Amino acid sequence: MRKEDQDALDELFRAARLQLASSAYAARPIPFESIAMSMMVMQQRVIQELRERVGRLEGVEICHSERSAAE
């Protein structure tokens, strides 16, 4: 695996660890499901934050309904 890909993967797992506490209450037969969901939640939060930052820089406000439609 290329170094930049490994760095990205490592960051995903670090983010997943932050979210795992909340997903620990969900009974999942396969532990990786909780890890994968945690990764996706964290990525979505980052995507939303970046969209809001870009919107502010461009002078465009993105409301929640527009954000949901764009996804």
Short mmCIF file of C-alpha atoms in Angstrom, two decimals:
data_model
loop_
_atom_site.label_atom_id
_atom_site.label_comp_id
_atom_site.label_asym_id
_atom_site.label_seq_id
_atom_site.Cartn_x
_atom_site.Cartn_y
_atom_site.Cartn_z
CA MET A 1 0.00 0.00 0.00
CA ARG A 2 1.29 3.45 -0.85
CA LYS A 3 2.27 5.62 2.10
CA GLU A 4 -0.45 8.22 1.45
CA ASP A 5 -3.06 5.45 1.25
CA GLN A 6 -1.78 3.90 4.47
CA ASP A 7 -1.90 7.32 6.15
CA ALA A 8 -5.52 7.76 5.02
CA LEU A 9 -6.45 4.28 6.28
CA ASP A 10 -4.76 4.93 9.62
CA GLU A 11 -6.72 8.18 9.94
CA LEU A 12 -9.99 6.31 9.24
CA PHE A 13 -9.26 3.85 12.03
CA ARG A 14 -8.34 6.67 14.43
CA ALA A 15 -11.64 8.37 13.61
CA ALA A 16 -13.51 5.10 14.08
CA ARG A 17 -12.09 4.70 17.58
CA LEU A 18 -13.58 8.07 18.51
CA GLN A 19 -17.02 6.97 17.38
CA LEU A 20 -16.94 3.37 18.64
CA ALA A 21 -18.13 4.22 22.14
CA SER A 22 -21.54 5.26 20.81
CA SER A 23 -21.82 2.27 18.49
CA ALA A 24 -20.81 -0.18 21.21
CA TYR A 25 -24.42 -0.26 22.36
CA ALA A 26 -25.57 -1.66 19.02
CA ALA A 27 -25.50 -5.45 18.96
CA ARG A 28 -23.64 -6.32 15.79
CA PRO A 29 -22.70 -9.92 15.00
CA ILE A 30 -19.72 -8.72 12.97
CA PRO A 31 -17.52 -6.19 14.82
CA PHE A 32 -16.25 -4.66 11.58
CA GLU A 33 -19.76 -3.34 10.89
CA SER A 34 -19.47 -1.03 13.89
CA ILE A 35 -16.00 0.05 12.81
CA ALA A 36 -17.13 0.73 9.23
CA MET A 37 -20.20 2.67 10.40
CA SER A 38 -18.05 4.73 12.74
CA MET A 39 -15.70 5.55 9.88
CA MET A 40 -18.58 6.63 7.65
CA VAL A 41 -20.14 8.80 10.35
CA MET A 42 -16.84 10.58 10.95
CA GLN A 43 -16.26 11.05 7.21
CA GLN A 44 -19.74 12.49 6.79
CA ARG A 45 -19.15 14.96 9.61
CA VAL A 46 -15.90 16.07 7.96
CA ILE A 47 -17.63 16.39 4.57
CA GLN A 48 -20.37 18.54 6.10
CA GLU A 49 -17.85 20.76 7.86
CA LEU A 50 -15.83 21.22 4.66
CA ARG A 51 -18.96 22.06 2.65
CA GLU A 52 -19.89 24.69 5.19
CA ARG A 53 -16.39 26.17 5.10
CA VAL A 54 -16.40 26.29 1.29
CA GLY A 55 -19.85 27.86 1.35
CA ARG A 56 -18.69 30.56 3.74
CA LEU A 57 -15.61 31.26 1.62
CA GLU A 58 -17.76 31.49 -1.51
CA GLY A 59 -20.38 33.56 0.28
CA VAL A 60 -23.03 30.89 -0.12
CA GLU A 61 -24.90 29.51 2.86
CA ILE A 62 -25.82 25.85 2.61
CA CYS A 63 -28.87 24.94 4.63
CA HIS A 64 -29.47 21.41 5.90
CA SER A 65 -32.08 20.58 3.24
CA GLU A 66 -29.76 21.65 0.41
CA ARG A 67 -26.94 19.66 1.97
CA SER A 68 -29.10 16.52 2.15
CA ALA A 69 -30.23 16.93 -1.46
CA ALA A 70 -26.63 17.30 -2.63
CA GLU A 71 -25.69 14.01 -1.00
#
